[in-house]
DNA sequence: TCGCTATTGATTGAAAATGATCGATACGCT
DNA sequence: AGCGTATCGATCATTTTCAATCAATAGCGA
């Protein structure tokens, strides 16, 4: 096996799995750990990976953001189930909008192998996830970077979606109630989400049970403008009933037994 | 077997498999490794493949562009020196534009502790780097995601910078010559870079020595529209003189002794 | 046939890559 | 904190690969 070929495989492994171990790779590539260590050292110097004890990890820049990831561990199983249900509503050839949030991010990760799709988003994390999706056309809105949610907001963001029209918008938020609809704590984010919502024929809200019945400061979209809410089975049934009253179609995602949210974030 | 025939088979093998090994091909073609090496040397000089130890690989640029990871290691010390010089040109309170590229990314990393700055960029990596810069306002252009360079391009990107006006633009490219100015292989990228350049009073090009004198397909900005070129001390002096003739201010960054990049590009 | 040239094969010393050993260091566990 | 284990880096030996030079062969025209 050629050295360059070996390194290409290592790079690929790092990109796809995030981490590699020296022993494991040496075994897989049929070489010794010494050689592999040398490869890793060279590749680390080139910035292709970051060396750690016993292996190497993906350099920060592609892949997973830790601070944001802590949050995504909460109700991870539920979020994944919601994302799967939302995924089933996407048809090949569609143009869809994705807002920021851990649940929409989970949806984006499911879209990686999807064929022929156009995704418009203001979330850097969604864009990052779809970097791996060769057949998905990704369009980012412009806008000012809001660090806390890794998303683009502000007038520029709203302006750039004004010209667009998509079949569906998938957005999330911090609270959803029958009375107030979808809400978030930040006026800037709310305004941008509102722009996303108004650019699509169908507005789908992804909100796990921790958000149902919650109300936060700024209304994003009133319930009347929302077509579908996808949540999970631990949401308060009374509130869901009230939401249905307002004309929103409520769909409840089934959480597989193996992915209860009791599990800690990795 | 004719030499032409043999080389055609080699080229085909490289194209289809990405890599060939000397021993393997010699076996397959029924010739000796010496002859095969000679073939590879000639073909490498013609740019049909890139020679490596033990074999050869597909030239990056045809099959797939060099993923930015691969490029980021080349001339790393020089790039850092160029970035430092560019950094000294940025004044607090400025609004600047940053294009995509490993050198502009290095500049962005230096800006992390900079106070009171507005940065407009179409590079996701620059945005990511500035995520850590609490006092830098980051604005992303919109646009279609170009995966190979992790940047936003296309009409939407150009449109979103049209309304902006900054004091300086820092852009990079794949080639810079006195005759052709700044150039890149992709028309889409070139158009977007051009839009960035036209939005600022001062256009600064960051290009390490490997790009000086090179010409690629699409002209981004003619030399006449460029105010300053920052490069490193290994650049061809004759070409730099010719560039100065066109009225471009050429500044040469000093590479610290500890960060030579003697390693050849692979 | 003769002479010329281009291509191929062989040899050799140098360079690179690989593998192994050993002391030093870091990590995990109690 | 202390100890055992795993990992790391450096150095040296071995193998592989490379480039340069020289010899041999085949093709070609006069």
Coordinates of C-alpha atoms (C1' of nucleotides) in Angstrom, one line a residue:
Chain A
X1 CA 0.0 0.0 0.0
X2 CA 1.3 3.4 -0.9
X3 CA 1.9 5.9 1.8
X4 CA -0.2 8.5 0.1
X5 CA -3.0 6.1 -0.2
X6 CA -2.8 5.2 3.4
X7 CA -3.0 8.8 4.5
X8 CA -5.9 9.4 2.3
X9 CA -7.7 6.6 4.1
X10 CA -6.8 8.0 7.4
X11 CA -8.1 11.5 6.4
X12 CA -11.3 9.9 5.2
X13 CA -11.7 8.0 8.4
X14 CA -11.1 11.2 10.5
X15 CA -13.6 13.1 8.4
X16 CA -16.3 10.5 8.6
X17 CA -16.0 9.3 12.2
X18 CA -14.4 12.3 13.9
X19 CA -11.8 10.3 15.8
X20 CA -9.3 7.5 15.0
X21 CA -7.2 5.4 17.2
X22 CA -3.6 4.4 16.4
X23 CA -4.0 0.8 17.2
X24 CA -7.2 0.4 15.4
X25 CA -6.0 2.1 12.2
X26 CA -2.8 0.2 12.2
X27 CA -4.8 -3.0 12.3
X28 CA -7.2 -1.9 9.6
X29 CA -4.5 -0.7 7.3
X30 CA -2.2 -3.6 7.9
X31 CA 0.8 -1.6 9.1
X32 CA 2.5 -1.0 12.3
X33 CA 1.7 1.7 14.9
X34 CA 5.0 3.4 14.3
X35 CA 4.3 4.1 10.7
X36 CA 0.8 5.2 11.6
X37 CA 2.1 7.5 14.3
X38 CA 4.4 9.1 11.7
X39 CA 1.6 9.6 9.3
X40 CA -0.5 11.2 12.0
X41 CA 2.4 13.5 12.9
X42 CA 2.8 14.7 9.4
X43 CA -0.9 15.1 8.9
X44 CA -1.2 17.0 12.1
X45 CA 1.5 19.4 11.0
X46 CA -0.6 19.9 7.8
X47 CA -3.6 20.6 9.8
X48 CA -5.6 17.7 8.6
X49 CA -6.1 16.4 12.0
X50 CA -5.3 17.1 15.6
X51 CA -3.1 14.6 17.5
X52 CA -4.3 13.2 20.8
X53 CA -3.1 10.4 23.0
X54 CA -3.7 7.1 21.3
X55 CA -5.1 8.6 18.1
X56 CA -6.2 11.7 16.5
X57 CA -9.4 13.8 16.1
X58 CA -10.9 16.1 13.5
X59 CA -9.6 19.6 13.7
X60 CA -12.1 22.1 14.9
X61 CA -13.6 23.7 11.9
X62 CA -15.5 20.8 10.5
X63 CA -17.8 18.6 12.4
X64 CA -19.0 19.1 15.9
X65 CA -19.1 22.1 18.1
X66 CA -18.8 21.1 21.7
X67 CA -20.6 24.0 23.4
X68 CA -23.7 23.7 21.3
X69 CA -23.5 19.9 21.5
X70 CA -24.1 19.8 25.2
X71 CA -27.6 21.1 24.7
X72 CA -28.3 18.6 22.0
X73 CA -27.8 15.8 24.5
X74 CA -31.0 16.8 26.3
X75 CA -33.9 14.9 24.9
X76 CA -31.7 13.6 22.2
X77 CA -33.8 10.6 21.5
X78 CA -36.9 12.6 21.2
X79 CA -35.2 15.1 19.0
X80 CA -34.0 12.3 16.7
X81 CA -37.5 10.8 16.5
X82 CA -39.0 14.2 15.7
X83 CA -36.4 14.7 13.0
X84 CA -37.2 11.3 11.5
X85 CA -40.8 12.2 11.3
X86 CA -40.0 15.5 9.7
X87 CA -37.7 13.8 7.3
X88 CA -40.6 11.7 6.0
X89 CA -42.4 14.8 5.0
X90 CA -39.6 15.9 2.7
X91 CA -39.9 14.8 -0.9
X92 CA -37.0 14.5 -3.3
X93 CA -36.8 17.6 -5.5
X94 CA -38.3 19.9 -2.9
X95 CA -36.9 23.2 -1.8
X96 CA -37.1 23.5 2.0
X97 CA -36.0 26.1 4.6
X98 CA -34.4 25.0 7.8
X99 CA -34.1 27.3 10.8
X100 CA -31.5 27.1 13.6
X101 CA -31.9 24.7 16.5
X102 CA -30.7 21.3 17.6
X103 CA -33.8 19.6 16.2
X104 CA -33.5 21.1 12.8
X105 CA -29.9 20.2 12.9
X106 CA -30.9 16.6 13.6
X107 CA -33.1 16.8 10.5
X108 CA -30.3 18.2 8.5
X109 CA -28.1 15.2 9.4
X110 CA -30.8 12.9 8.1
X111 CA -30.7 14.7 4.8
X112 CA -27.1 13.9 4.1
X113 CA -27.9 11.0 1.8
X114 CA -31.0 12.6 0.4
X115 CA -31.0 13.0 -3.4
X116 CA -31.9 16.2 -5.3
X117 CA -32.8 18.7 -2.7
X118 CA -32.4 22.4 -2.1
X119 CA -32.0 23.6 1.4
X120 CA -32.1 27.2 2.5
X121 CA -30.9 27.9 6.0
X122 CA -29.6 30.6 8.3
X123 CA -27.9 28.1 10.6
X124 CA -24.2 27.6 10.2
X125 CA -24.5 24.2 11.9
X126 CA -27.1 23.0 9.4
X127 CA -24.9 24.2 6.6
X128 CA -22.0 22.4 8.1
X129 CA -23.9 19.2 8.5
X130 CA -25.0 19.4 4.8
X131 CA -21.4 19.9 3.7
X132 CA -21.3 16.1 3.5
X133 CA -24.4 15.9 1.4
X134 CA -23.2 15.9 -2.2
X135 CA -26.6 16.0 -3.9
X136 CA -28.1 18.7 -1.7
X137 CA -27.8 22.3 -2.9
X138 CA -27.3 24.4 0.2
X139 CA -28.0 28.1 0.2
X140 CA -27.3 30.3 3.2
X141 CA -29.1 33.4 3.9
X142 CA -26.8 36.4 4.7
X143 CA -26.9 38.2 7.9
X144 CA -25.2 39.0 11.1
X145 CA -23.7 36.1 13.0
X146 CA -25.4 35.4 16.3
X147 CA -22.9 33.4 18.2
X148 CA -25.1 31.8 20.8
X149 CA -27.1 29.9 18.3
X150 CA -24.6 29.8 15.4
X151 CA -27.1 31.4 13.1
X152 CA -27.5 34.4 10.8
X153 CA -30.1 37.0 11.9
X154 CA -31.0 40.6 11.3
X155 CA -32.4 42.6 8.5
X156 CA -29.9 41.2 6.0
X157 CA -31.1 37.7 6.7
X158 CA -34.7 38.7 6.4
X159 CA -34.1 40.5 3.2
X160 CA -32.3 37.6 1.6
X161 CA -35.2 35.2 2.2
X162 CA -37.8 37.6 0.9
X163 CA -37.0 36.7 -2.7
X164 CA -37.3 33.0 -2.0
X165 CA -40.3 30.7 -2.0
X166 CA -40.0 27.1 -0.7
X167 CA -42.4 24.3 -0.2
X168 CA -41.8 23.8 3.5
X169 CA -40.1 25.6 6.4
X170 CA -38.9 23.6 9.3
X171 CA -38.3 25.9 12.3
X172 CA -37.9 25.5 16.0
X173 CA -37.9 27.8 19.0
X174 CA -37.8 27.9 22.8
X175 CA -41.5 27.6 23.5
X176 CA -44.8 26.6 21.9
X177 CA -48.2 27.2 23.3
X178 CA -51.7 27.3 21.9
X179 CA -52.1 30.9 22.9
X180 CA -48.8 32.4 21.9
X181 CA -47.7 30.1 19.1
X182 CA -44.0 29.7 18.7
X183 CA -41.8 32.0 20.7
X184 CA -38.1 32.6 21.5
X185 CA -36.3 34.9 23.9
X186 CA -34.7 37.1 21.3
X187 CA -36.5 39.7 19.1
X188 CA -33.8 39.4 16.5
X189 CA -34.1 35.7 16.2
X190 CA -37.9 35.9 16.2
X191 CA -37.9 38.4 13.4
X192 CA -35.7 36.1 11.3
X193 CA -37.7 33.0 12.0
X194 CA -40.8 35.0 11.0
X195 CA -39.2 35.8 7.7
X196 CA -38.3 32.1 7.2
X197 CA -41.9 31.1 8.0
X198 CA -43.4 33.6 5.5
X199 CA -41.3 32.3 2.7
X200 CA -42.8 28.8 2.5
X201 CA -46.2 27.4 1.7
X202 CA -46.2 25.1 4.7
X203 CA -44.7 25.9 8.1
X204 CA -43.7 22.9 10.2
X205 CA -42.5 23.5 13.8
X206 CA -40.2 21.0 15.4
X207 CA -40.5 21.2 19.2
X208 CA -39.8 18.5 21.8
X209 CA -41.9 18.0 24.9
X210 CA -39.8 20.4 27.0
X211 CA -41.0 23.3 24.9
X212 CA -44.7 22.5 24.7
X213 CA -46.7 24.9 26.9
X214 CA -43.7 27.1 27.4
X215 CA -43.9 30.8 26.6
X216 CA -40.9 33.0 26.1
X217 CA -40.6 36.7 25.4
X218 CA -41.0 37.1 21.6
X219 CA -43.6 35.6 19.5
X220 CA -42.1 34.1 16.3
X221 CA -45.2 33.0 14.5
X222 CA -48.8 32.8 15.8
X223 CA -50.3 29.3 15.9
X224 CA -52.7 30.3 13.1
X225 CA -49.9 30.6 10.6
X226 CA -48.4 27.2 11.6
X227 CA -49.6 24.1 9.6
X228 CA -47.9 21.3 11.5
X229 CA -46.3 20.8 14.9
X230 CA -44.1 17.7 15.4
X231 CA -43.4 16.8 18.9
X232 CA -42.8 13.7 21.0
X233 CA -44.9 11.5 23.1
X234 CA -43.9 13.0 26.4
X235 CA -45.6 16.3 25.6
X236 CA -48.5 17.5 27.8
X237 CA -51.7 16.1 26.2
X238 CA -53.9 18.9 27.4
X239 CA -51.7 21.5 25.7
X240 CA -51.5 19.5 22.6
X241 CA -55.3 19.3 22.5
X242 CA -55.5 23.1 22.9
X243 CA -53.0 23.5 20.1
X244 CA -55.1 21.3 17.9
X245 CA -58.1 23.5 18.6
X246 CA -56.3 26.4 16.9
X247 CA -56.1 24.4 13.7
X248 CA -52.6 23.1 13.9
X249 CA -52.0 19.6 12.8
X250 CA -50.1 17.9 15.7
X251 CA -48.0 14.9 14.9
X252 CA -46.4 12.9 17.7
X253 CA -43.1 11.1 17.0
X254 CA -42.5 7.7 18.4
X255 CA -39.3 7.4 20.3
X256 CA -37.6 4.0 19.9
X257 CA -37.1 2.2 23.2
X258 CA -33.3 2.2 22.7
X259 CA -33.0 5.9 22.6
X260 CA -34.6 7.3 25.7
X261 CA -33.4 10.7 26.7
X262 CA -32.0 9.5 30.0
X263 CA -28.8 8.9 28.2
X264 CA -26.1 11.6 28.8
X265 CA -24.6 13.5 26.0
X266 CA -21.5 12.0 24.7
Chain B
X1 CA 4.2 -2.7 -26.4
X2 CA 4.4 0.8 -27.6
X3 CA 5.3 3.6 -25.2
X4 CA 2.3 5.6 -26.2
X5 CA 0.0 2.7 -25.5
X6 CA 1.6 2.0 -22.2
X7 CA 1.2 5.6 -21.1
X8 CA -2.4 5.7 -22.2
X9 CA -3.1 2.7 -19.9
X10 CA -1.3 4.4 -17.1
X11 CA -3.3 7.6 -17.5
X12 CA -6.5 5.5 -17.6
X13 CA -5.5 3.7 -14.5
X14 CA -4.8 6.9 -12.7
X15 CA -8.0 8.5 -13.7
X16 CA -10.2 5.5 -12.7
X17 CA -8.5 4.5 -9.5
X18 CA -6.9 7.7 -8.3
X19 CA -3.6 6.1 -7.5
X20 CA -1.2 3.6 -9.1
X21 CA 1.9 1.9 -7.7
X22 CA 5.0 1.5 -9.7
X23 CA 5.5 -2.2 -8.9
X24 CA 1.9 -3.1 -9.5
X25 CA 1.8 -1.3 -12.9
X26 CA 5.1 -2.8 -14.0
X27 CA 3.7 -6.2 -13.3
X28 CA 0.4 -5.5 -15.1
X29 CA 2.1 -4.0 -18.2
X30 CA 4.9 -6.6 -18.3
X31 CA 7.7 -4.1 -18.1
X32 CA 10.3 -3.1 -15.6
X33 CA 9.9 -0.6 -12.9
X34 CA 12.6 1.6 -14.4
X35 CA 10.7 2.1 -17.6
X36 CA 7.5 2.8 -15.6
X37 CA 9.3 5.3 -13.5
X38 CA 10.4 7.1 -16.6
X39 CA 6.9 7.1 -17.9
X40 CA 5.6 8.5 -14.7
X41 CA 8.3 11.2 -14.6
X42 CA 7.4 12.4 -18.1
X43 CA 3.7 12.3 -17.4
X44 CA 4.2 14.2 -14.2
X45 CA 6.0 16.9 -16.1
X46 CA 3.0 17.1 -18.4
X47 CA 0.7 17.4 -15.4
X48 CA -1.2 14.2 -16.1
X49 CA -0.4 12.9 -12.7
X50 CA 1.5 13.7 -9.5
X51 CA 4.5 11.6 -8.6
X52 CA 4.7 10.2 -5.1
X53 CA 7.0 7.7 -3.4
X54 CA 6.2 4.3 -4.8
X55 CA 3.7 5.4 -7.4
X56 CA 1.6 8.3 -8.5
X57 CA -1.8 9.9 -7.8
X58 CA -4.3 11.8 -9.7
X59 CA -3.5 15.5 -10.0
X60 CA -5.7 17.4 -7.7
X61 CA -7.7 19.9 -9.6
X62 CA -9.2 17.5 -12.1
X63 CA -11.0 14.7 -10.2
X64 CA -11.6 16.9 -7.2
X65 CA -10.2 20.1 -6.1
X66 CA -7.8 19.9 -3.2
X67 CA -9.9 19.9 -0.1
X68 CA -9.0 22.9 1.8
X69 CA -7.4 20.7 4.4
X70 CA -4.7 19.6 2.0
X71 CA -3.9 23.1 1.0
X72 CA -3.8 24.5 4.5
X73 CA -0.5 22.7 5.3
X74 CA 1.3 24.1 2.3
X75 CA 3.5 27.1 2.9
X76 CA 1.9 27.4 6.3
X77 CA 4.7 29.5 7.8
X78 CA 4.6 31.9 4.8
X79 CA 0.8 32.1 5.1
X80 CA 1.1 33.0 8.8
X81 CA 3.7 35.7 8.0
X82 CA 1.5 37.2 5.3
X83 CA -1.5 37.1 7.6
X84 CA 0.5 39.0 10.3
X85 CA 1.5 41.7 7.9
X86 CA -2.1 42.0 6.7
X87 CA -3.2 42.2 10.3
X88 CA -1.1 45.3 10.9
X89 CA -3.0 47.0 8.1
X90 CA -6.3 46.6 10.0
X91 CA -7.3 49.5 12.3
X92 CA -9.7 49.1 15.2
X93 CA -13.2 50.3 14.2
X94 CA -12.7 49.4 10.6
X95 CA -15.1 47.4 8.5
X96 CA -13.3 44.9 6.4
X97 CA -14.2 42.2 3.9
X98 CA -12.5 38.8 4.0
X99 CA -12.7 36.4 1.1
X100 CA -12.3 32.6 1.3
X101 CA -8.9 31.0 1.4
X102 CA -6.4 29.5 3.8
X103 CA -4.4 32.8 4.0
X104 CA -7.5 34.9 4.8
X105 CA -8.4 32.3 7.3
X106 CA -5.1 32.8 9.0
X107 CA -5.8 36.5 9.1
X108 CA -9.2 35.8 10.6
X109 CA -7.5 33.8 13.4
X110 CA -5.4 36.8 14.2
X111 CA -8.4 39.0 14.5
X112 CA -9.8 36.9 17.4
X113 CA -8.6 39.3 20.0
X114 CA -9.1 42.4 18.0
X115 CA -11.4 45.0 19.5
X116 CA -14.3 46.7 17.7
X117 CA -14.3 45.4 14.2
X118 CA -16.8 44.5 11.6
X119 CA -16.0 41.7 9.3
X120 CA -18.0 40.7 6.3
X121 CA -17.1 37.4 4.7
X122 CA -18.4 34.7 2.4
X123 CA -16.3 32.0 4.0
X124 CA -17.8 29.7 6.5
X125 CA -14.4 29.0 7.9
X126 CA -13.6 32.6 8.5
X127 CA -17.0 33.0 10.3
X128 CA -16.2 29.9 12.3
X129 CA -12.8 31.3 13.3
X130 CA -14.4 34.6 14.3
X131 CA -17.0 32.8 16.4
X132 CA -14.4 33.1 19.2
X133 CA -13.9 36.8 18.7
X134 CA -16.4 38.4 21.1
X135 CA -15.9 42.0 20.0
X136 CA -15.9 41.4 16.3
X137 CA -19.2 41.8 14.5
X138 CA -19.4 39.1 11.9
X139 CA -21.7 39.4 8.8
X140 CA -22.0 36.6 6.3
X141 CA -23.0 37.2 2.8
X142 CA -25.7 34.9 1.6
X143 CA -25.3 32.6 -1.3
X144 CA -24.9 29.0 -2.5
X145 CA -22.6 26.8 -0.6
X146 CA -19.5 25.8 -2.5
X147 CA -18.2 22.8 -0.7
X148 CA -14.7 22.7 -2.0
X149 CA -13.8 26.0 -0.5
X150 CA -16.4 26.2 2.2
X151 CA -17.6 29.5 0.9
X152 CA -20.8 31.2 -0.4
X153 CA -20.9 32.1 -4.0
X154 CA -23.3 32.9 -6.8
X155 CA -25.6 35.8 -7.6
X156 CA -27.1 35.9 -4.1
X157 CA -23.6 36.4 -2.6
X158 CA -22.8 39.1 -5.1
X159 CA -26.1 40.8 -4.4
X160 CA -25.6 40.9 -0.7
X161 CA -22.3 42.7 -0.8
X162 CA -23.6 45.2 -3.3
X163 CA -25.2 47.3 -0.6
X164 CA -22.0 47.3 1.5
X165 CA -19.0 49.5 1.6
X166 CA -15.9 48.7 3.6
X167 CA -12.5 50.2 4.0
X168 CA -10.6 47.2 2.9
X169 CA -11.0 43.9 1.2
X170 CA -8.6 41.0 1.8
X171 CA -8.9 38.4 -0.9
X172 CA -6.9 35.5 -2.1
X173 CA -6.9 33.3 -5.2
X174 CA -5.0 30.5 -7.0
X175 CA -2.8 32.7 -9.1
X176 CA -1.4 36.2 -9.4
X177 CA 0.5 37.6 -12.3
X178 CA 1.3 41.1 -13.6
X179 CA -0.5 40.4 -16.8
X180 CA -3.6 38.7 -15.6
X181 CA -3.9 40.0 -12.0
X182 CA -5.7 37.7 -9.6
X183 CA -7.2 34.5 -10.9
X184 CA -9.0 31.4 -9.8
X185 CA -10.1 28.2 -11.6
X186 CA -13.8 28.7 -11.1
X187 CA -15.9 31.4 -12.8
X188 CA -18.4 31.4 -9.9
X189 CA -15.8 32.0 -7.3
X190 CA -14.2 34.7 -9.5
X191 CA -17.4 36.5 -9.9
X192 CA -18.0 36.5 -6.1
X193 CA -14.5 37.6 -5.4
X194 CA -14.9 40.4 -7.9
X195 CA -18.0 41.6 -6.0
X196 CA -16.1 41.6 -2.8
X197 CA -13.3 43.6 -4.4
X198 CA -15.7 46.2 -5.7
X199 CA -17.2 46.8 -2.3
X200 CA -14.1 48.3 -0.7
X201 CA -12.0 51.3 -1.1
X202 CA -8.8 49.4 -0.9
X203 CA -8.2 45.9 -2.3
X204 CA -5.5 43.8 -0.6
X205 CA -4.5 40.5 -2.1
X206 CA -2.9 37.8 0.1
X207 CA -0.9 35.4 -2.0
X208 CA 2.0 33.2 -1.0
X209 CA 4.9 32.5 -3.3
X210 CA 3.4 29.4 -4.8
X211 CA 0.8 31.6 -6.5
X212 CA 3.0 34.4 -7.8
X213 CA 3.4 34.1 -11.6
X214 CA 0.7 31.5 -11.8
X215 CA -2.3 32.0 -14.0
X216 CA -5.5 30.1 -13.8
X217 CA -8.7 30.1 -15.9
X218 CA -10.8 33.0 -14.6
X219 CA -9.5 36.4 -13.9
X220 CA -10.9 37.7 -10.6
X221 CA -9.6 41.3 -10.5
X222 CA -7.1 42.9 -12.9
X223 CA -3.9 44.2 -11.4
X224 CA -5.0 47.7 -12.0
X225 CA -7.8 47.4 -9.5
X226 CA -5.6 46.0 -6.8
X227 CA -3.9 48.4 -4.4
X228 CA -1.7 46.1 -2.4
X229 CA -0.2 42.6 -2.8
X230 CA 1.2 40.8 0.3
X231 CA 3.4 37.8 -0.4
X232 CA 6.4 36.2 1.1
X233 CA 10.1 36.3 0.4
X234 CA 10.3 33.2 -1.7
X235 CA 8.3 34.7 -4.5
X236 CA 9.9 35.2 -7.9
X237 CA 11.6 38.7 -7.8
X238 CA 11.2 39.2 -11.5
X239 CA 7.4 38.7 -11.4
X240 CA 7.2 40.9 -8.3
X241 CA 9.0 43.7 -10.2
X242 CA 6.6 43.3 -13.1
X243 CA 3.7 43.5 -10.7
X244 CA 5.1 46.6 -9.2
X245 CA 5.2 48.1 -12.7
X246 CA 1.5 47.9 -12.9
X247 CA 1.1 50.2 -9.9
X248 CA 0.4 47.6 -7.3
X249 CA 2.1 48.1 -4.0
X250 CA 4.0 44.9 -3.2
X251 CA 4.8 44.1 0.4
X252 CA 6.9 41.1 1.3
X253 CA 6.3 39.4 4.7
X254 CA 9.2 38.2 6.7
X255 CA 8.9 34.5 7.6
X256 CA 10.3 33.7 11.1
X257 CA 13.1 31.2 11.0
X258 CA 11.2 28.8 13.1
X259 CA 8.4 28.4 10.5
X260 CA 10.1 27.6 7.2
X261 CA 8.1 25.4 5.0
X262 CA 10.9 23.6 3.2
X263 CA 8.6 20.7 2.5
X264 CA 7.6 20.3 -1.1
X265 CA 4.0 20.5 -2.2
X266 CA 2.7 17.1 -2.8
Chain C
dT1 C1' 24.8 -2.7 -44.7
dC2 C1' 26.2 1.1 -41.9
dG3 C1' 25.5 4.6 -38.8
dC4 C1' 22.4 7.1 -36.0
dT5 C1' 19.0 7.7 -32.5
dA6 C1' 15.3 6.5 -29.3
dT7 C1' 13.8 3.3 -26.2
dT8 C1' 14.6 -0.1 -22.8
dG9 C1' 17.2 -2.7 -19.2
dA10 C1' 20.8 -3.0 -15.7
dT11 C1' 23.8 -1.4 -12.0
dT12 C1' 25.0 1.5 -8.2
dG13 C1' 25.0 4.9 -4.6
dA14 C1' 21.7 8.0 -2.3
dA15 C1' 17.3 9.0 -0.4
dA16 C1' 13.1 7.8 1.6
dA17 C1' 10.1 4.9 4.1
dT18 C1' 9.4 1.4 7.3
dG19 C1' 10.2 -1.4 11.4
dA20 C1' 12.2 -2.2 16.0
dT21 C1' 14.2 -0.9 20.5
dC22 C1' 14.6 1.9 24.5
dG23 C1' 14.1 5.7 27.7
dA24 C1' 10.7 9.2 28.8
dT25 C1' 6.1 10.8 29.4
dA26 C1' 1.2 10.8 29.9
dC27 C1' -3.0 8.6 31.3
dG28 C1' -6.1 5.8 34.1
dC29 C1' -7.1 3.4 38.3
dT30 C1' -7.1 2.7 43.1
Chain D
dA1 C1' -0.9 10.9 45.5
dG2 C1' 1.1 6.6 43.8
dC3 C1' 1.6 2.9 40.6
dG4 C1' 1.1 0.2 36.5
dT5 C1' 0.1 0.4 31.7
dA6 C1' -0.1 2.5 27.5
dT7 C1' 1.7 5.8 24.5
dC8 C1' 5.1 8.7 22.7
dG9 C1' 9.5 10.4 20.7
dA10 C1' 14.2 9.5 19.3
dT11 C1' 17.6 6.8 17.4
dC12 C1' 19.4 3.0 14.6
dA13 C1' 18.9 -1.0 11.3
dT14 C1' 16.6 -2.8 7.3
dT15 C1' 14.0 -2.6 3.2
dT16 C1' 12.2 -0.2 -0.6
dT17 C1' 12.4 3.3 -3.9
dC18 C1' 14.6 6.7 -6.6
dA19 C1' 17.8 9.0 -9.9
dA20 C1' 21.9 8.9 -12.6
dT21 C1' 24.9 6.6 -15.5
dC22 C1' 26.1 3.1 -18.8
dA23 C1' 25.1 -0.9 -21.8
dA24 C1' 22.0 -3.3 -25.1
dT25 C1' 18.5 -3.6 -28.4
dA26 C1' 15.3 -2.1 -32.0
dG27 C1' 13.9 1.0 -35.4
dC28 C1' 15.0 4.0 -39.3
dG29 C1' 17.0 6.3 -43.2
dA30 C1' 20.6 6.6 -46.5

